[in-house]
PDB file of C-alpha atoms in Angstrom:
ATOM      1  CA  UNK A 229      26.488  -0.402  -8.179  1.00  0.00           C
ATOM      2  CA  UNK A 230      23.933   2.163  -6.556  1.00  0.00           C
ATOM      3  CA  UNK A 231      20.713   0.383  -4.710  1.00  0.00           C
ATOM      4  CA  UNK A 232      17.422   0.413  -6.496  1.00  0.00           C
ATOM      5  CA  UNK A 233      15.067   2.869  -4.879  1.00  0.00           C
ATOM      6  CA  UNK A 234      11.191   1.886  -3.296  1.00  0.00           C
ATOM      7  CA  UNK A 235       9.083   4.578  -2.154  1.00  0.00           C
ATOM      8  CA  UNK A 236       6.476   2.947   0.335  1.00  0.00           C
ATOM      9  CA  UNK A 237       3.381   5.015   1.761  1.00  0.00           C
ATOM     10  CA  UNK A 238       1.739   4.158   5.151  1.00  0.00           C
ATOM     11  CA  UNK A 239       5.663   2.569   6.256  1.00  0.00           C
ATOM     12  CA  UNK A 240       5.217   3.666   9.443  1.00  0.00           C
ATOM     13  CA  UNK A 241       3.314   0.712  10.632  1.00  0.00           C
ATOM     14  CA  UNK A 242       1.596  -2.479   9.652  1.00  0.00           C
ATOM     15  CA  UNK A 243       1.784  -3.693   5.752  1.00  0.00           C
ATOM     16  CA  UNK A 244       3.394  -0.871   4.882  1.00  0.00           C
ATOM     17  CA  UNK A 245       6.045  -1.356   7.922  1.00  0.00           C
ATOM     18  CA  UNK A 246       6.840  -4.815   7.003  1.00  0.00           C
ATOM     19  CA  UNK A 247       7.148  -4.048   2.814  1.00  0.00           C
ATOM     20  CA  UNK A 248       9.958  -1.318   3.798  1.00  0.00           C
ATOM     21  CA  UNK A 249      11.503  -3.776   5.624  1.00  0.00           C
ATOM     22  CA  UNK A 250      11.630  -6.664   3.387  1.00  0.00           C
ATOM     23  CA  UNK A 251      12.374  -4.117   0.533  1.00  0.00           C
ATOM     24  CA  UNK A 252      15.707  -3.178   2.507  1.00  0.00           C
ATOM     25  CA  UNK A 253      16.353  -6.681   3.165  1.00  0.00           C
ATOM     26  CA  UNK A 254      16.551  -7.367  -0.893  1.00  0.00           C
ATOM     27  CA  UNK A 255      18.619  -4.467  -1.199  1.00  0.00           C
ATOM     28  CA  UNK A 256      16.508  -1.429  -1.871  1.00  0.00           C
ATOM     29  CA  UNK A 257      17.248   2.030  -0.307  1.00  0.00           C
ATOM     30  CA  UNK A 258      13.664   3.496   0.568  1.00  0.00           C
ATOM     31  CA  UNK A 259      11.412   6.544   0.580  1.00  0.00           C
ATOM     32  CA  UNK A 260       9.243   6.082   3.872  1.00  0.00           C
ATOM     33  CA  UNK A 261       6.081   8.273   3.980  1.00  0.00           C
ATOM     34  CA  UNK A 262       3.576   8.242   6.749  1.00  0.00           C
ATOM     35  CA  UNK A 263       2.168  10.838   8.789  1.00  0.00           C
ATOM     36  CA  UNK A 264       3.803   9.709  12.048  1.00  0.00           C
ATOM     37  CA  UNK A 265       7.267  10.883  12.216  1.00  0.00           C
ATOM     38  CA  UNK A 266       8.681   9.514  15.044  1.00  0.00           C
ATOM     39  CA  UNK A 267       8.183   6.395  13.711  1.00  0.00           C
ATOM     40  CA  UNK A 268       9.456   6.818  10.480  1.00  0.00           C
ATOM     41  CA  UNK A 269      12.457   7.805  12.236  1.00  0.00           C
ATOM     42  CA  UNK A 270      12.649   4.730  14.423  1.00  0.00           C
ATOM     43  CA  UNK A 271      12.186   2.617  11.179  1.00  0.00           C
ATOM     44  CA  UNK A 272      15.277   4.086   9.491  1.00  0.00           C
ATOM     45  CA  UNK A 273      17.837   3.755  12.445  1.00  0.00           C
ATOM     46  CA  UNK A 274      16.504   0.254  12.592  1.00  0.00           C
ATOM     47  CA  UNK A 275      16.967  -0.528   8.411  1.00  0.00           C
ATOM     48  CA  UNK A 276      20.579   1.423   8.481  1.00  0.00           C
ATOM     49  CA  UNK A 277      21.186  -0.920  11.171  1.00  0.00           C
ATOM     50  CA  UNK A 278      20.148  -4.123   9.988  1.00  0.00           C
ATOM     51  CA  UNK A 279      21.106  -3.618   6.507  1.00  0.00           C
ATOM     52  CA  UNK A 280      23.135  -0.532   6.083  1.00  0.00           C
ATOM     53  CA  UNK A 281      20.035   0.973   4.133  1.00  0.00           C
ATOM     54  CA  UNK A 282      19.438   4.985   3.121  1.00  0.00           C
ATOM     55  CA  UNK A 283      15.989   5.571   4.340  1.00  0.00           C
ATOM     56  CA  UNK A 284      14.430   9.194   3.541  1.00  0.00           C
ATOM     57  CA  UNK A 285      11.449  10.003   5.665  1.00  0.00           C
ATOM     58  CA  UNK A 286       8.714  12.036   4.586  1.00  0.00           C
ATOM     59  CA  UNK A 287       6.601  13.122   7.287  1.00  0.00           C
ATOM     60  CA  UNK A 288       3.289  14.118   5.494  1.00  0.00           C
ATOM     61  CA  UNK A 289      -0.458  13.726   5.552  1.00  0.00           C
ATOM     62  CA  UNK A 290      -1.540  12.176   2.123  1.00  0.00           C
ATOM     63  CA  UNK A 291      -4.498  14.411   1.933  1.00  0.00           C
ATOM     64  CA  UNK A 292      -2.888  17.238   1.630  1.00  0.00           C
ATOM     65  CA  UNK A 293      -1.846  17.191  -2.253  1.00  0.00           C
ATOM     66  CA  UNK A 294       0.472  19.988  -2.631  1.00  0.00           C
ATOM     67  CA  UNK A 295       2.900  19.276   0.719  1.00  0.00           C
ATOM     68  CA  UNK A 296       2.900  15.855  -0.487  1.00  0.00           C
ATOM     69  CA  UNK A 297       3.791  16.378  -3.940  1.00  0.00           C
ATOM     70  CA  UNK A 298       6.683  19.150  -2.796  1.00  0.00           C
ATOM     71  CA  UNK A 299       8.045  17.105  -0.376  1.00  0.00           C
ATOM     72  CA  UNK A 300       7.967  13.689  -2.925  1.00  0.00           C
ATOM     73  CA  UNK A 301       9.220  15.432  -5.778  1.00  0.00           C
ATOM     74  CA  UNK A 302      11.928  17.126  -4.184  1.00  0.00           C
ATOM     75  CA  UNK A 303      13.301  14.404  -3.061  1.00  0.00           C
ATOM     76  CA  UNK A 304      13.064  12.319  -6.304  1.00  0.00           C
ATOM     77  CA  UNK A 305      14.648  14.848  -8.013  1.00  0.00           C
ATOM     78  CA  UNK A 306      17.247  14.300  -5.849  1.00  0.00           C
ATOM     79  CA  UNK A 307      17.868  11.074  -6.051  1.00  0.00           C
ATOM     80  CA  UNK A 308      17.077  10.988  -9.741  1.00  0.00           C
ATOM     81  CA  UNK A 309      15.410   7.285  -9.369  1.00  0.00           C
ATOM     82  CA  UNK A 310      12.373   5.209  -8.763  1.00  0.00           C
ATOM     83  CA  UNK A 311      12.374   1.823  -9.120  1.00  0.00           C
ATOM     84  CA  UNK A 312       9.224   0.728  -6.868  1.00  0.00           C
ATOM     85  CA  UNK A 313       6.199   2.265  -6.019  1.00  0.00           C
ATOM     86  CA  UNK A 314       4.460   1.205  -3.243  1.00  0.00           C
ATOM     87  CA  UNK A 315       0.766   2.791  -2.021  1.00  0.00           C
ATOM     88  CA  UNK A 316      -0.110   1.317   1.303  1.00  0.00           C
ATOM     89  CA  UNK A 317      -1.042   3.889   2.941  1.00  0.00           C
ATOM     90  CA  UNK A 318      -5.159   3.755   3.812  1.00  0.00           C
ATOM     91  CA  UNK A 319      -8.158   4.704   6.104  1.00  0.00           C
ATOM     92  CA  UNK A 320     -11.202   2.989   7.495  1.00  0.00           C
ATOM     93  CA  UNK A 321     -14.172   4.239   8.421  1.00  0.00           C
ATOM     94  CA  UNK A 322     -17.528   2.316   9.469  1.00  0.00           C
ATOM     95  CA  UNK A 323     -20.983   2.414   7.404  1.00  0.00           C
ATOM     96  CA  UNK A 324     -22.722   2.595   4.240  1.00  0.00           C
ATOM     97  CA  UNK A 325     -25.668   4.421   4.111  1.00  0.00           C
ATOM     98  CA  UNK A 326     -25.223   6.076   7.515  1.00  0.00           C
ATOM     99  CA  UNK A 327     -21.748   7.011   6.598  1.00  0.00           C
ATOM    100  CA  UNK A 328     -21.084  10.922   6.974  1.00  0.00           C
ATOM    101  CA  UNK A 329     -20.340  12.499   3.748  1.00  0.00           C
ATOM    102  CA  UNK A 330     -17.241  14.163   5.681  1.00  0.00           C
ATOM    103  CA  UNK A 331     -15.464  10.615   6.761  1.00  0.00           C
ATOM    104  CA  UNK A 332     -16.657   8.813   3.001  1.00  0.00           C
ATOM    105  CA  UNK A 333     -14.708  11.702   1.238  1.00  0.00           C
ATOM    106  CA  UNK A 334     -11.692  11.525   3.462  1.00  0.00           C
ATOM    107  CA  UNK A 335     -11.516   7.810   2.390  1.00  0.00           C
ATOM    108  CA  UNK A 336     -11.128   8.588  -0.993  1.00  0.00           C
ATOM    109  CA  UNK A 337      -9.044  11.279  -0.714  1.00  0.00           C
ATOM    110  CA  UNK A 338      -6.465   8.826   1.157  1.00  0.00           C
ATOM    111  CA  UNK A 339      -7.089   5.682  -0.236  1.00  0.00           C
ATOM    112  CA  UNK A 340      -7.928   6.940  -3.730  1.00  0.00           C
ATOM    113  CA  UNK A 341      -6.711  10.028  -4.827  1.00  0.00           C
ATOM    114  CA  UNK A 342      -3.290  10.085  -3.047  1.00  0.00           C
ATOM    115  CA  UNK A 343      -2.325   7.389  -4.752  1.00  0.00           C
ATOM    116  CA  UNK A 344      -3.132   9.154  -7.714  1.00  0.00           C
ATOM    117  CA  UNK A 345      -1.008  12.562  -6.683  1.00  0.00           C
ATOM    118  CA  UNK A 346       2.083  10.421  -5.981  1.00  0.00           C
ATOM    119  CA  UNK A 347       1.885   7.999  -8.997  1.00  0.00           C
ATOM    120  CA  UNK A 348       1.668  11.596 -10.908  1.00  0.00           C
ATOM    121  CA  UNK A 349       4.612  12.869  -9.853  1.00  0.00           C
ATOM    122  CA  UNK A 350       6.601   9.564  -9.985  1.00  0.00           C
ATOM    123  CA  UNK A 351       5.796   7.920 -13.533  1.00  0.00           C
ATOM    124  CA  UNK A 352       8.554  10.171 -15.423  1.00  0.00           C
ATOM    125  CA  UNK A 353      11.277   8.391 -13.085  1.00  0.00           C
ATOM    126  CA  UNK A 354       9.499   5.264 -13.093  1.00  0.00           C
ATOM    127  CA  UNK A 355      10.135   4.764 -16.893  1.00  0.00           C
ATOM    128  CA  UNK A 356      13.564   5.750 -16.745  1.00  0.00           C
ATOM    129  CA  UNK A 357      14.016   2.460 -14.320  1.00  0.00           C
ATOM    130  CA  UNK A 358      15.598  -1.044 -15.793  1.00  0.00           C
ATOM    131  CA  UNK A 359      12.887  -2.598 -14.024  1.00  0.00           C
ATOM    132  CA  UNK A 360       9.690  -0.705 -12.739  1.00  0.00           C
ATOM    133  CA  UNK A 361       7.118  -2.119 -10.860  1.00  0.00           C
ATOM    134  CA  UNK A 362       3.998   0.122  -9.061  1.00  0.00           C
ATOM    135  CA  UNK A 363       2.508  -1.852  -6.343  1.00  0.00           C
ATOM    136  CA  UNK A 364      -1.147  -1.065  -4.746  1.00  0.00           C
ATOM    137  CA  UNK A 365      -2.414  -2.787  -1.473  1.00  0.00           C
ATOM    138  CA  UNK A 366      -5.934  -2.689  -1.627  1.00  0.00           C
ATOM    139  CA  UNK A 367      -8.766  -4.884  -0.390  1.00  0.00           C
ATOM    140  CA  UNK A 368     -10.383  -7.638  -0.704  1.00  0.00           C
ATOM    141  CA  UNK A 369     -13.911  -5.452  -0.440  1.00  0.00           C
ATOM    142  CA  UNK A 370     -12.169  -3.478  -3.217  1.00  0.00           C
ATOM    143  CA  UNK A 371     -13.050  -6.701  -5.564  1.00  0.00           C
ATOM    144  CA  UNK A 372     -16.853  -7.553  -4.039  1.00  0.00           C
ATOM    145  CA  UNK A 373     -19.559  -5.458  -1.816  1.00  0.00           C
ATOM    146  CA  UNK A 374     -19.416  -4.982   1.785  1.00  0.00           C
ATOM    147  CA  UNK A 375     -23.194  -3.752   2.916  1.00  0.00           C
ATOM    148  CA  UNK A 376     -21.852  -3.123   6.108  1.00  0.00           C
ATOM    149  CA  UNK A 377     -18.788  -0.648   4.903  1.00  0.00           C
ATOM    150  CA  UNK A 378     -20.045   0.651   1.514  1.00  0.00           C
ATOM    151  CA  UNK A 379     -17.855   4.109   2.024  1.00  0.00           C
ATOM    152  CA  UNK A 380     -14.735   1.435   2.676  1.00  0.00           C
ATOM    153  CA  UNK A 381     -15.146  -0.478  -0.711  1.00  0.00           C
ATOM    154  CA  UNK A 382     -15.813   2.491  -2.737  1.00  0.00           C
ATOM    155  CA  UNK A 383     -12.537   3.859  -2.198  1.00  0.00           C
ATOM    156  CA  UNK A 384     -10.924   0.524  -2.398  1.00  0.00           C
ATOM    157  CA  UNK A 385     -13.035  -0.513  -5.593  1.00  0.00           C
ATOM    158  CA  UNK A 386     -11.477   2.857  -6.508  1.00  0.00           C
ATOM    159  CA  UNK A 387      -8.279   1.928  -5.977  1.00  0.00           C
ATOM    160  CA  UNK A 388      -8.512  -1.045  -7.796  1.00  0.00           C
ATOM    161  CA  UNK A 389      -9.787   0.645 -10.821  1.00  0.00           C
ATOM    162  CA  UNK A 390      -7.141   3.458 -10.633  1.00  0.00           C
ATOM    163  CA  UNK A 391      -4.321   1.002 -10.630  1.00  0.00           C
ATOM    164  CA  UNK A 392      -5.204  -1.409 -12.773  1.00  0.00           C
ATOM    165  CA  UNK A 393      -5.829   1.290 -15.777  1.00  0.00           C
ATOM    166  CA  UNK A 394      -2.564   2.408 -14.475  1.00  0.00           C
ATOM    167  CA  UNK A 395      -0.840  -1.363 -15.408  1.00  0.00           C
ATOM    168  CA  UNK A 396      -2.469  -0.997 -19.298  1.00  0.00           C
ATOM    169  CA  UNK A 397      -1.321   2.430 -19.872  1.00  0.00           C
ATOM    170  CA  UNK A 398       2.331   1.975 -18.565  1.00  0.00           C
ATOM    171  CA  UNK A 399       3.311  -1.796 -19.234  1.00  0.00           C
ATOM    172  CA  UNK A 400       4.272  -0.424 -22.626  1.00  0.00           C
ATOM    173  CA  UNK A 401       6.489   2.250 -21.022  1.00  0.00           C
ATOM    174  CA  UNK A 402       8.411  -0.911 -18.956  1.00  0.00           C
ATOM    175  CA  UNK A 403       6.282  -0.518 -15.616  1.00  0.00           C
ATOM    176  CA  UNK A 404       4.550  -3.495 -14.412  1.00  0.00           C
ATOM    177  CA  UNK A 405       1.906  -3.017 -11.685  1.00  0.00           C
ATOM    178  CA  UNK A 406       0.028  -5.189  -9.514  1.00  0.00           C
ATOM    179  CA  UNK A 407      -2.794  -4.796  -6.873  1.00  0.00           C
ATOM    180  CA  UNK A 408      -2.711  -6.846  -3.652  1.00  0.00           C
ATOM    181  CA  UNK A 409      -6.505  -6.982  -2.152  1.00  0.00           C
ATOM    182  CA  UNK A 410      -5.890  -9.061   0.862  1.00  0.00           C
ATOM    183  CA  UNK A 411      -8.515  -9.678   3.553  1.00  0.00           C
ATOM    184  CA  UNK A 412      -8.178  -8.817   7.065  1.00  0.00           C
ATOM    185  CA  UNK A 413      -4.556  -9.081   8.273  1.00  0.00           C
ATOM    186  CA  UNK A 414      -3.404  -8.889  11.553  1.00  0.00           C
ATOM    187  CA  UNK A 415      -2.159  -5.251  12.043  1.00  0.00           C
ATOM    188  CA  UNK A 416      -4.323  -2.558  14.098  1.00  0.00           C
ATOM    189  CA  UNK A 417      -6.429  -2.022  11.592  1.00  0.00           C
ATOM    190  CA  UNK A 418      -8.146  -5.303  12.167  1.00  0.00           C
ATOM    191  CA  UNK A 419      -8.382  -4.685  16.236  1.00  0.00           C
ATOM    192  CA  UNK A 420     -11.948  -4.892  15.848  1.00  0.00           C
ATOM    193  CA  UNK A 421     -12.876  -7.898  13.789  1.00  0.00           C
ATOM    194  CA  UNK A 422     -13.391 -10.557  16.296  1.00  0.00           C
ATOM    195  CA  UNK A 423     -10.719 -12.912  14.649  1.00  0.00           C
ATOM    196  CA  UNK A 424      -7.668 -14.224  16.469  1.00  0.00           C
ATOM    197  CA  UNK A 425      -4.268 -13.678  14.795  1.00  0.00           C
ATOM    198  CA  UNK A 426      -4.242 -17.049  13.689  1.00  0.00           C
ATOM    199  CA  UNK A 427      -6.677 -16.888  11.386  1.00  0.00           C
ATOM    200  CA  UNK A 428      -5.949 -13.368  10.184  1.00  0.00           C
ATOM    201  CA  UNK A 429      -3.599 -13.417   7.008  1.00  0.00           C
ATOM    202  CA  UNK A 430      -0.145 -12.019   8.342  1.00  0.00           C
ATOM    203  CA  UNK A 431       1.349  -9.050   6.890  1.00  0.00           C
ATOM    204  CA  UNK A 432       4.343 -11.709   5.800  1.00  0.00           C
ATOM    205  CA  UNK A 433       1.817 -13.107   2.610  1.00  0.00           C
ATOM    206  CA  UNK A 434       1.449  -9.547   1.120  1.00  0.00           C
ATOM    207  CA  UNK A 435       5.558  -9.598   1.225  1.00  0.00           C
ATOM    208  CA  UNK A 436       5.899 -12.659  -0.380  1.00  0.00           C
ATOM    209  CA  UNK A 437       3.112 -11.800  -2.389  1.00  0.00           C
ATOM    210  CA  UNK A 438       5.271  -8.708  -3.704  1.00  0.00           C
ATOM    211  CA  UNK A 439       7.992 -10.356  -3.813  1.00  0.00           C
ATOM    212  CA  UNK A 440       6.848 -13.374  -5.999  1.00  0.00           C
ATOM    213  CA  UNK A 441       5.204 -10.491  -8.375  1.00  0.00           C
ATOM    214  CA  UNK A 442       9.048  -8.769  -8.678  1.00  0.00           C
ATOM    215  CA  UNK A 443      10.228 -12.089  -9.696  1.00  0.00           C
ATOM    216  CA  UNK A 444       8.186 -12.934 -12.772  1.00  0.00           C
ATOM    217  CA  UNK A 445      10.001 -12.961 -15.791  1.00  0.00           C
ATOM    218  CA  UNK A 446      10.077  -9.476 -18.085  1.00  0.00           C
ATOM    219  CA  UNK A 447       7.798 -11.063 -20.606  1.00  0.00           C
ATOM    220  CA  UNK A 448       5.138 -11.886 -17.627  1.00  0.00           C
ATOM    221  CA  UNK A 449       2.421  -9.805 -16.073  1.00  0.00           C
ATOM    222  CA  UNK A 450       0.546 -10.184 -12.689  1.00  0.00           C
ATOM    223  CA  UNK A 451      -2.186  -7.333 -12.598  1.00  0.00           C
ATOM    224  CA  UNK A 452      -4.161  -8.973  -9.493  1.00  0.00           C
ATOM    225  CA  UNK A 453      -3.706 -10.820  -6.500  1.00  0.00           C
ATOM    226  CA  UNK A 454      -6.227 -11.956  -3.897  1.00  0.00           C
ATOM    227  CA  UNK A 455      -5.887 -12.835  -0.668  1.00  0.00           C
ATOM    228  CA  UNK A 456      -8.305 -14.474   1.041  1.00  0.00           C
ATOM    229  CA  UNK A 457      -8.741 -15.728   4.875  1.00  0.00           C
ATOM    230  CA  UNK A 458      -9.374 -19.410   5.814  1.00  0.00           C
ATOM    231  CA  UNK A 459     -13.005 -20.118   6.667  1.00  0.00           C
ATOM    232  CA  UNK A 460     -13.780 -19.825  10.559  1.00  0.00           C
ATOM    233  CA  UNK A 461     -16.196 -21.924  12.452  1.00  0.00           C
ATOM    234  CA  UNK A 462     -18.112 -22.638   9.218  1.00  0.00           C
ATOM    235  CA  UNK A 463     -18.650 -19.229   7.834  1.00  0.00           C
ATOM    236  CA  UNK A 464     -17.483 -17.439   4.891  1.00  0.00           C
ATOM    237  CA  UNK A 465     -15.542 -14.627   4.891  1.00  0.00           C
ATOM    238  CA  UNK A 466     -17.611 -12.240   4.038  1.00  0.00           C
ATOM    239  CA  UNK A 467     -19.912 -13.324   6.430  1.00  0.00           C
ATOM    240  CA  UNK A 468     -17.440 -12.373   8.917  1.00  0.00           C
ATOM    241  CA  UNK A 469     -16.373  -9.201   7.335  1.00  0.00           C
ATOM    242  CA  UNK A 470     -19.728  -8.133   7.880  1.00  0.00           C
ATOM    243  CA  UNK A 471     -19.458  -8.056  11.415  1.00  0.00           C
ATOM    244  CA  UNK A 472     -16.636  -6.187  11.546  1.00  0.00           C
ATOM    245  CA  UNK A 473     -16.952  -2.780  13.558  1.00  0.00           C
ATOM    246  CA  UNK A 474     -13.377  -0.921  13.493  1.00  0.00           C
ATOM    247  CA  UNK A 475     -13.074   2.428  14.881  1.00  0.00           C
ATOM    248  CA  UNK A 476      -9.795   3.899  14.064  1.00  0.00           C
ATOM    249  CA  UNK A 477      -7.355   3.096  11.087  1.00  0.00           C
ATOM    250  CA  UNK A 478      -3.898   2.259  10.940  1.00  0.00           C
ATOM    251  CA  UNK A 479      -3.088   1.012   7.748  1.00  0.00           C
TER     252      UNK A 479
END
C-alpha cells in the first residue's frame, strides 16, 4: 500500500522540523520546503534512516511565487498525491507603527500569501485524497492585538482568515483544515522573549495538537486550536508578549 504524502513548509527547523518528523514517524512520505538546503538535506538522510521515509526537498524562498509554484507542482504531478498540507513556514519582524513598509509587506508575503500560492496549486490533489487535511500554524497574536508587533499579527490575523475560509469552502470537497495559533514556543524564533524553555510551549503540543486533529472522526471538524502559555510570575501572557523584542526569524 503506497504511504500517504505531507507537504510541510518551513521543515527545515523548529515546528515545522518536528511536524516532518512526527509525520514520517506515522507513516507519511514528505515534501520538505524551506529555504535552507543543507538542512533539508540533513533532515531526509535522518527520516530515510529512522523510518525508511521518501523525503523530496524543495529548496525555495516562499516569496518568490513562480519558483515556488514550478518547483511544488512539478513535483506533485509527479507523485500524483497530497494527502496533508502543512504551512509552517513564517517571518517576524518587530513594530507597529514604526514598522518599515518594506519588512510589514515581506511578512505577508511569507506568512500570508505563500500559503495562499501553495494551497492554489495543491487543492486539485487534495480532493482526490481518501482523507485530506490542510494544516496552518499560526499565532496566537493572529487571534488578539499585539501593540507592540502590529505588522506580526496582521499577517497572522491574515493567516487565520485565509485558512479558515479555506476549511468552509473545501470541507464539502472532503478536506478538513485546522489552524494551530500557539504562543511562544521554544524554537529560535522565541530567542528573544525573556522566557525560559520551561515555560515556553514545546514544539511537541503543536504535534500532538495535529495529530489529535487527524484523528477526529470523518463526521467531526476542528477549525481552531489555541495554544496558550502558563502564566509567569503573575502576569498574563500578553503582558509578556509585549515585551518581546526578536530580531531575526526562524520559524
Amino acid at each position: 500500500m503506497a504511504k500517504s504524502l505531507a507537504l510541510i513548509t518551513g521543515a527545515s527547523r523548529g515546528i515545522g522540523n518536528s511536524l516532518a518528523c512526527a509525520f514520517a514517524e506515522d507513516g507519511f512520505n514528505i515534501v520538505a520546503v524551506a529555504r535552507d538546503g543543507e538542512k533539508l538535506e540533513q533532515l531526509a538522510e535522518k527520516l530515510k534512516r529512522e523510518h525508511g521515509t521518501k523525503v523530496i526537498p524543495i529548496t525555495v524562498d516562499l516569496t518568490d511565487n513562480i519558483a515556488t509554484a514550478t518547483q511544488i507542482e512539478a513535483v506533485l504531478s509527479k507523485e500524483k498525491q497530497l494527502d496533508v498540507l502543512i504551512h509552517c513556514a513564517g517571518i517576524f519582524r518587530f513594530g507597529t507603527g514604526d514598522l518599515s513598509v518594506a519588512d510589514f509587506e515581506l511578512m505577508l508575503r511569507t506568512n500570508a500569501i505563500a500559503a495562499h500560492n501553495i494551497t492554489k496549486i495543491s487543492l486539485h490533489y487534495l480532493r482526490q485524497a481518501k482523507k485530506a487535511h490542510i494544516f496552518a500554524v499560526a499565532s496566537i497574536a493572529g487571534m488578539e492585538p499585539f501593540a507592540p508587533v502590529g505588522g506580526y499579527a496582521a499577517s497572522k490575523h491574515a493567516l487565520v482568515g485565509y485558512a479558515r475560509s479555506i476549511a468552509r469552502q473545501e470541507i464539502l470537497n472532503g478536506i478538513r483544515t485546522t489552524v494551530i495559533c500557539p504562543d511562544v514556543v521554544n524554537t529560535e524564533m522565541a530567542s528573544g522573549s525573556g522566557m525560559t524553555p520551561e515555560q515556553m510551549i514545546k514544539s511537541e503540543d503543536i504535534v500532538r495538537a495535529a495529530r489529535f486533529a487527524m484523528s477526529l472522526s470523518d463526521a467531526a471538524t476542528l477549525e481552531t486550536i489555541t495554544i496558550g502559555c502558563r502564566p509567569v510570575h503573575g502576569s498574563i501572557r500578553h503582558q509578556l508578549l509585549s515585551l518581546i523584542h526578536i530580531s531575526e526569524p526562524t520559524r
